[in-house]
Structures are given as structure tokens and as C-alpha cells.
């Protein structure tokens, strides 16, 4: 039903999460040597669908992002039931020390309605990703927008401007280091926010190093960037005058 790429085990390599409708999920770990290993059982991300009353509950979509800004990816999953009545609530899986825990009910995802799609983005500009859910439970069902109440963690967003590459810099790869932890993300046309990358920074107030590999191969490095901002790097800006140029 959905595939998402993220560094689930913090090794600097991107894993592939495969959301499967009516069976367990698969999370393919990149072993770094051209092979992959399924680590979904170890991380508690199989999400085996329950079948209460004999009516199968099916996963329909997912989005992977750092919803609590603690510097590791979380997973939001939408569900539906084949019948009307007793629909399953959607789920939020939070990374708790390397194992994922489902916290949907306590996070406010209690509606029982058939959902078919989801997306995320910081819609109110507070630095925390909100979630939009498309529902399909018969005529008259409205979609749902969940605003993230957030916490005290910091954040950093990158809104790149391509010059030699495509304008939205689709294909950009980013390594962000803060507090001794390096996160890696790539920008796709299907990314959480299609023209932006969102990073949680936990308690860190500064991005120590930001390395960009633009789609056409140019590598650029920025240092000591303040947290809690939307940073708009221009491709090639660091070489314009032999110094770093910060576009705000």
C-alpha cells in the first residue's frame, strides 16, 4: 500500500518500510554491502492487522516523519475496515529507544472511521508536523486535520532552491549533525512536504553541520546554523564569494 524511506536504525543509511494491507509490514535494512535484512520484527513495526468479528482491518497508507522532534523517525498509519461499523482508529508509532510503541489513542487519534490516505506538513508554522487524513466512510464523511501540539524540542526545516538542478531540488540528499547525532534524508516528489525536509533537533539549539548533495552532484557545507528556522539554501551559494551565504 505504501513505501517510505528513512534511517530507522540511525546508521546513516536509508531503510525501506513497506506497508502491507492485510499482512505484516516489512522494513528492509540497508546492510551497506548491497544486501538488505528485514528488521520490522526487531523494531516492532510489523503491525499485524487484527480481525475482530472476522472483519479484516486493513492498512491503507502511511507517512514517516519526526512528529515529536526527537531526532528519529516516527510512523503514522491509516486503517480501514471492509464493513461499516467498528472501524479501526488510525495509529501513531513512536520510536522509544530503538523500539516502536503505538501511542495513537493518547496522541488524540481516537476517531473510528475508514481512512484511505494521509499526509503531513507544518501547516501552522510552529515547527511541528501536522497530519491530514482523507476518510472514506460513505457519503458525508469529512476529512480530518490533526494539529500537533508539540513539545519543547527544537526543529530545523530545509526549503532548497535549485539553480543548476531542478527548481525544487528534488533528489537533494542532506546530512544534518546536531549534538553529535547525524540524520540523513532525501527529498522526493512524495516527501512529507514535497519541497521541504523537516528535522527534529531534540534539545539542540544549533545545527553543527549541514551537508547538502544537490541532484547534479554539487556538495555544499554549512555550519553553526540556529535551530527553529526554515533554511533556504541556494544551490551554489557557498561558492559565490568563497564564503557561506545564508538565504533566509
CSV table of N, CA, C and O in Angstrom, one decimal, residues 152-232:
chain,number,residue,atom,x,y,z
A,152,UNK,N,8.8,20.8,23.8
A,152,UNK,CA,9.9,21.7,24.0
A,152,UNK,C,11.0,21.5,23.0
A,152,UNK,O,12.0,22.2,23.0
A,153,UNK,N,11.0,20.4,22.2
A,153,UNK,CA,12.1,20.1,21.3
A,153,UNK,C,12.2,21.1,20.2
A,153,UNK,O,11.2,21.8,19.7
A,154,UNK,N,13.4,21.3,19.7
A,154,UNK,CA,13.7,22.2,18.6
A,154,UNK,C,13.6,21.5,17.3
A,154,UNK,O,13.4,20.3,17.2
A,155,UNK,N,13.7,22.3,16.2
A,155,UNK,CA,13.5,21.8,14.8
A,155,UNK,C,14.3,22.6,13.8
A,155,UNK,O,14.8,23.6,14.1
A,156,UNK,N,14.3,22.1,12.6
A,156,UNK,CA,15.0,22.7,11.5
A,156,UNK,C,14.4,22.2,10.2
A,156,UNK,O,14.3,21.0,10.0
A,157,UNK,N,14.0,23.2,9.3
A,157,UNK,CA,13.5,22.8,8.0
A,157,UNK,C,14.4,23.3,6.9
A,157,UNK,O,14.9,24.4,7.0
A,158,UNK,N,14.5,22.6,5.9
A,158,UNK,CA,15.2,23.0,4.7
A,158,UNK,C,14.3,23.1,3.5
A,158,UNK,O,13.6,22.2,3.1
A,159,UNK,N,14.3,24.3,2.9
A,159,UNK,CA,13.5,24.6,1.7
A,159,UNK,C,14.4,25.0,0.6
A,159,UNK,O,14.7,26.2,0.4
A,160,UNK,N,15.0,24.0,-0.1
A,160,UNK,CA,16.1,24.3,-1.0
A,160,UNK,C,15.7,25.0,-2.3
A,160,UNK,O,14.5,24.8,-2.8
A,161,UNK,N,16.6,25.8,-2.9
A,161,UNK,CA,16.3,26.4,-4.1
A,161,UNK,C,17.3,26.0,-5.1
A,161,UNK,O,18.5,26.3,-5.0
A,162,UNK,N,16.9,25.1,-6.1
A,162,UNK,CA,17.9,24.7,-7.1
A,162,UNK,C,18.1,25.7,-8.2
A,162,UNK,O,17.2,26.5,-8.6
A,163,UNK,N,19.4,25.8,-8.6
A,163,UNK,CA,19.7,26.7,-9.7
A,163,UNK,C,20.2,25.9,-10.9
A,163,UNK,O,19.6,26.0,-12.0
A,164,UNK,N,21.2,25.1,-10.7
A,164,UNK,CA,21.7,24.2,-11.8
A,164,UNK,C,20.8,22.9,-11.9
A,164,UNK,O,20.5,22.4,-12.9
A,165,UNK,N,20.3,22.5,-10.7
A,165,UNK,CA,19.4,21.3,-10.6
A,165,UNK,C,18.0,21.9,-10.8
A,165,UNK,O,17.8,23.1,-11.1
A,166,UNK,N,17.0,21.0,-10.7
A,166,UNK,CA,15.6,21.4,-10.8
A,166,UNK,C,15.3,22.4,-9.7
A,166,UNK,O,15.9,22.4,-8.6
A,167,UNK,N,14.3,23.3,-9.9
A,167,UNK,CA,14.0,24.4,-9.0
A,167,UNK,C,13.7,23.9,-7.6
A,167,UNK,O,14.1,24.6,-6.6
A,168,UNK,N,12.9,22.8,-7.4
A,168,UNK,CA,12.6,22.4,-6.1
A,168,UNK,C,13.6,21.4,-5.5
A,168,UNK,O,13.4,20.9,-4.4
A,169,UNK,N,14.7,21.2,-6.2
A,169,UNK,CA,15.8,20.4,-5.7
A,169,UNK,C,15.4,18.9,-5.4
A,169,UNK,O,15.9,18.3,-4.5
A,170,UNK,N,14.4,18.4,-6.1
A,170,UNK,CA,14.0,17.0,-5.9
A,170,UNK,C,15.2,16.1,-6.3
A,170,UNK,O,15.8,16.2,-7.3
A,171,UNK,N,15.6,15.3,-5.3
A,171,UNK,CA,16.8,14.5,-5.4
A,171,UNK,C,17.9,14.9,-4.5
A,171,UNK,O,18.9,14.3,-4.4
A,172,UNK,N,17.7,16.0,-3.8
A,172,UNK,CA,18.6,16.5,-2.8
A,172,UNK,C,18.8,15.5,-1.7
A,172,UNK,O,17.9,14.9,-1.2
A,173,UNK,N,20.1,15.3,-1.2
A,173,UNK,CA,20.4,14.5,-0.1
A,173,UNK,C,21.0,15.3,1.0
A,173,UNK,O,21.9,16.1,0.7
A,174,UNK,N,20.6,15.1,2.2
A,174,UNK,CA,21.0,16.0,3.3
A,174,UNK,C,21.5,15.2,4.5
A,174,UNK,O,20.9,14.2,4.9
A,175,UNK,N,22.7,15.6,5.0
A,175,UNK,CA,23.2,15.1,6.3
A,175,UNK,C,23.2,16.2,7.3
A,175,UNK,O,23.9,17.2,7.1
A,176,UNK,N,22.5,16.1,8.4
A,176,UNK,CA,22.4,17.1,9.4
A,176,UNK,C,23.0,16.6,10.7
A,176,UNK,O,22.5,15.5,11.2
A,177,UNK,N,23.9,17.3,11.3
A,177,UNK,CA,24.5,16.9,12.5
A,177,UNK,C,24.3,17.9,13.6
A,177,UNK,O,24.5,19.1,13.4
A,178,UNK,N,23.7,17.5,14.7
A,178,UNK,CA,23.5,18.3,15.9
A,178,UNK,C,23.7,17.5,17.2
A,178,UNK,O,23.1,16.4,17.2
A,179,UNK,N,24.4,18.0,18.1
A,179,UNK,CA,24.6,17.3,19.4
A,179,UNK,C,25.3,16.0,19.2
A,179,UNK,O,25.0,15.0,20.0
A,180,UNK,N,26.1,15.8,18.2
A,180,UNK,CA,26.8,14.6,17.9
A,180,UNK,C,26.0,13.5,17.2
A,180,UNK,O,26.5,12.4,17.0
A,181,UNK,N,24.8,13.8,16.8
A,181,UNK,CA,23.9,12.9,16.1
A,181,UNK,C,23.8,13.4,14.7
A,181,UNK,O,23.4,14.5,14.4
A,182,UNK,N,24.0,12.5,13.7
A,182,UNK,CA,23.8,12.8,12.3
A,182,UNK,C,22.5,12.1,11.7
A,182,UNK,O,22.3,10.9,11.9
A,183,UNK,N,21.7,12.9,11.1
A,183,UNK,CA,20.5,12.4,10.5
A,183,UNK,C,20.6,12.6,9.0
A,183,UNK,O,21.3,13.5,8.5
A,184,UNK,N,20.0,11.7,8.2
A,184,UNK,CA,20.1,11.7,6.8
A,184,UNK,C,18.7,11.7,6.2
A,184,UNK,O,17.9,10.9,6.7
A,185,UNK,N,18.4,12.5,5.2
A,185,UNK,CA,17.2,12.5,4.5
A,185,UNK,C,17.4,12.8,3.0
A,185,UNK,O,18.4,13.4,2.7
A,186,UNK,N,16.5,12.3,2.2
A,186,UNK,CA,16.5,12.7,0.8
A,186,UNK,C,15.1,13.3,0.4
A,186,UNK,O,14.1,13.0,1.0
A,187,UNK,N,15.2,14.3,-0.5
A,187,UNK,CA,14.0,15.0,-0.9
A,187,UNK,C,13.4,14.3,-2.2
A,187,UNK,O,14.0,14.3,-3.2
A,188,UNK,N,12.1,13.8,-2.1
A,188,UNK,CA,11.5,13.2,-3.2
A,188,UNK,C,10.2,14.0,-3.5
A,188,UNK,O,9.8,14.9,-2.8
A,189,UNK,N,9.6,13.7,-4.7
A,189,UNK,CA,8.4,14.4,-5.0
A,189,UNK,C,7.2,13.9,-4.1
A,189,UNK,O,6.2,14.6,-4.1
A,190,UNK,N,7.5,12.8,-3.4
A,190,UNK,CA,6.5,12.3,-2.5
A,190,UNK,C,6.9,12.5,-1.0
A,190,UNK,O,6.3,11.9,-0.1
A,191,UNK,N,7.8,13.3,-0.8
A,191,UNK,CA,8.3,13.6,0.6
A,191,UNK,C,7.1,14.2,1.4
A,191,UNK,O,6.2,14.8,0.8
A,192,UNK,N,7.2,14.1,2.7
A,192,UNK,CA,6.2,14.6,3.6
A,192,UNK,C,5.7,16.0,3.2
A,192,UNK,O,4.5,16.3,3.0
A,193,UNK,N,6.7,16.9,3.0
A,193,UNK,CA,6.4,18.2,2.5
A,193,UNK,C,7.2,18.3,1.2
A,193,UNK,O,8.4,18.4,1.2
A,194,UNK,N,6.5,18.2,0.0
A,194,UNK,CA,7.2,17.9,-1.2
A,194,UNK,C,8.4,18.8,-1.6
A,194,UNK,O,9.3,18.4,-2.3
A,195,UNK,N,8.5,20.0,-1.1
A,195,UNK,CA,9.6,20.9,-1.4
A,195,UNK,C,10.5,21.2,-0.1
A,195,UNK,O,11.4,22.0,-0.2
A,196,UNK,N,10.2,20.5,1.0
A,196,UNK,CA,10.9,20.7,2.2
A,196,UNK,C,11.4,19.4,2.9
A,196,UNK,O,10.7,18.4,2.7
A,197,UNK,N,12.4,19.5,3.7
A,197,UNK,CA,12.8,18.4,4.6
A,197,UNK,C,12.7,18.9,6.0
A,197,UNK,O,13.2,20.0,6.4
A,198,UNK,N,12.1,18.1,6.9
A,198,UNK,CA,11.9,18.5,8.3
A,198,UNK,C,12.8,17.7,9.2
A,198,UNK,O,12.8,16.4,9.1
A,199,UNK,N,13.5,18.3,10.1
A,199,UNK,CA,14.4,17.6,11.0
A,199,UNK,C,14.0,18.0,12.4
A,199,UNK,O,13.9,19.2,12.7
A,200,UNK,N,13.9,17.0,13.3
A,200,UNK,CA,13.8,17.3,14.8
A,200,UNK,C,15.2,17.5,15.3
A,200,UNK,O,16.1,16.8,14.9
A,201,UNK,N,15.3,18.3,16.3
A,201,UNK,CA,16.7,18.6,16.9
A,201,UNK,C,16.7,18.3,18.4
A,201,UNK,O,17.8,18.5,19.0
A,202,UNK,N,15.6,17.7,19.0
A,202,UNK,CA,15.6,17.5,20.4
A,202,UNK,C,15.9,18.8,21.2
A,202,UNK,O,15.4,19.8,20.9
A,203,UNK,N,16.9,18.7,22.1
A,203,UNK,CA,17.2,19.9,22.9
A,203,UNK,C,18.3,20.8,22.3
A,203,UNK,O,18.7,21.8,22.8
A,204,UNK,N,18.8,20.4,21.1
A,204,UNK,CA,19.9,21.1,20.4
A,204,UNK,C,19.4,22.4,19.8
A,204,UNK,O,18.4,22.5,19.1
A,205,UNK,N,20.1,23.5,20.1
A,205,UNK,CA,19.7,24.8,19.6
A,205,UNK,C,20.5,25.3,18.4
A,205,UNK,O,20.2,26.4,17.9
A,206,UNK,N,21.4,24.4,18.0
A,206,UNK,CA,22.3,24.8,16.8
A,206,UNK,C,22.5,23.5,16.0
A,206,UNK,O,22.7,22.4,16.5
A,207,UNK,N,22.4,23.7,14.7
A,207,UNK,CA,22.9,22.7,13.7
A,207,UNK,C,24.4,22.8,13.5
A,207,UNK,O,24.8,23.8,13.0
A,208,UNK,N,25.1,21.9,14.0
A,208,UNK,CA,26.6,22.0,13.9
A,208,UNK,C,27.1,21.9,12.5
A,208,UNK,O,28.0,22.7,12.1
A,209,UNK,N,26.5,21.0,11.7
A,209,UNK,CA,27.0,20.9,10.3
A,209,UNK,C,25.8,20.4,9.5
A,209,UNK,O,25.0,19.6,9.8
A,210,UNK,N,25.7,21.1,8.3
A,210,UNK,CA,24.7,20.7,7.3
A,210,UNK,C,25.3,20.5,6.0
A,210,UNK,O,25.9,21.4,5.4
A,211,UNK,N,25.3,19.2,5.5
A,211,UNK,CA,25.9,18.9,4.2
A,211,UNK,C,24.8,18.6,3.2
A,211,UNK,O,23.9,17.8,3.5
A,212,UNK,N,24.9,19.3,2.1
A,212,UNK,CA,23.9,19.1,1.0
A,212,UNK,C,24.6,18.5,-0.2
A,212,UNK,O,25.7,19.0,-0.6
A,213,UNK,N,24.0,17.4,-0.8
A,213,UNK,CA,24.4,16.9,-2.1
A,213,UNK,C,23.3,17.2,-3.0
A,213,UNK,O,22.2,16.6,-3.0
A,214,UNK,N,23.5,18.2,-3.9
A,214,UNK,CA,22.4,18.6,-4.8
A,214,UNK,C,22.2,17.6,-5.9
A,214,UNK,O,23.1,16.8,-6.2
A,215,UNK,N,21.1,17.5,-6.6
A,215,UNK,CA,20.8,16.5,-7.6
A,215,UNK,C,21.9,16.4,-8.7
A,215,UNK,O,22.1,15.2,-9.2
A,216,UNK,N,22.5,17.5,-9.0
A,216,UNK,CA,23.6,17.4,-10.1
A,216,UNK,C,24.9,17.1,-9.5
A,216,UNK,O,25.9,17.1,-10.3
A,217,UNK,N,25.0,16.8,-8.2
A,217,UNK,CA,26.3,16.3,-7.6
A,217,UNK,C,27.1,17.3,-6.8
A,217,UNK,O,28.0,16.9,-6.1
A,218,UNK,N,26.7,18.6,-6.8
A,218,UNK,CA,27.4,19.6,-6.1
A,218,UNK,C,27.3,19.3,-4.6
A,218,UNK,O,26.2,19.1,-4.1
A,219,UNK,N,28.4,19.4,-3.8
A,219,UNK,CA,28.4,19.2,-2.4
A,219,UNK,C,28.6,20.6,-1.7
A,219,UNK,O,29.6,21.3,-2.1
A,220,UNK,N,27.8,20.9,-0.8
A,220,UNK,CA,28.0,22.2,0.0
A,220,UNK,C,27.8,21.9,1.5
A,220,UNK,O,27.0,21.1,1.9
A,221,UNK,N,28.5,22.7,2.3
A,221,UNK,CA,28.5,22.5,3.7
A,221,UNK,C,28.2,23.9,4.4
A,221,UNK,O,28.8,24.9,4.1
A,222,UNK,N,27.3,23.8,5.4
A,222,UNK,CA,27.0,25.0,6.2
A,222,UNK,C,27.3,24.6,7.6
A,222,UNK,O,27.2,23.4,8.0
A,223,UNK,N,27.7,25.5,8.5
A,223,UNK,CA,28.0,25.3,9.9
A,223,UNK,C,27.3,26.3,10.8
A,223,UNK,O,27.0,27.4,10.4
A,224,UNK,N,27.1,25.8,12.0
A,224,UNK,CA,26.6,26.7,13.1
A,224,UNK,C,25.3,27.4,12.7
A,224,UNK,O,25.3,28.7,12.8
A,225,UNK,N,24.3,26.7,12.3
A,225,UNK,CA,23.0,27.3,11.9
A,225,UNK,C,22.0,27.3,13.1
A,225,UNK,O,21.9,26.2,13.7
A,226,UNK,N,21.4,28.4,13.4
A,226,UNK,CA,20.4,28.4,14.6
A,226,UNK,C,19.3,27.4,14.3
A,226,UNK,O,18.8,27.3,13.1
A,227,UNK,N,18.8,26.9,15.3
A,227,UNK,CA,17.6,26.0,15.2
A,227,UNK,C,16.3,26.8,15.1
A,227,UNK,O,16.4,28.1,15.1
A,228,UNK,N,15.2,26.1,14.9
A,228,UNK,CA,13.9,26.7,14.8
A,228,UNK,C,13.7,27.7,13.7
A,228,UNK,O,13.3,28.9,13.9
A,229,UNK,N,14.2,27.3,12.5
A,229,UNK,CA,14.0,28.2,11.3
A,229,UNK,C,13.8,27.3,10.1
A,229,UNK,O,14.1,26.1,10.0
A,230,UNK,N,13.2,28.0,9.0
A,230,UNK,CA,13.2,27.4,7.7
A,230,UNK,C,14.4,27.9,6.9
A,230,UNK,O,14.4,29.1,6.6
A,231,UNK,N,15.3,27.1,6.7
A,231,UNK,CA,16.6,27.5,6.0
A,231,UNK,C,16.4,27.3,4.5
A,231,UNK,O,16.0,26.2,4.1
A,232,UNK,N,16.7,28.3,3.7
A,232,UNK,CA,16.5,28.2,2.2
A,232,UNK,C,17.9,28.4,1.5
A,232,UNK,O,18.2,29.4,1.1
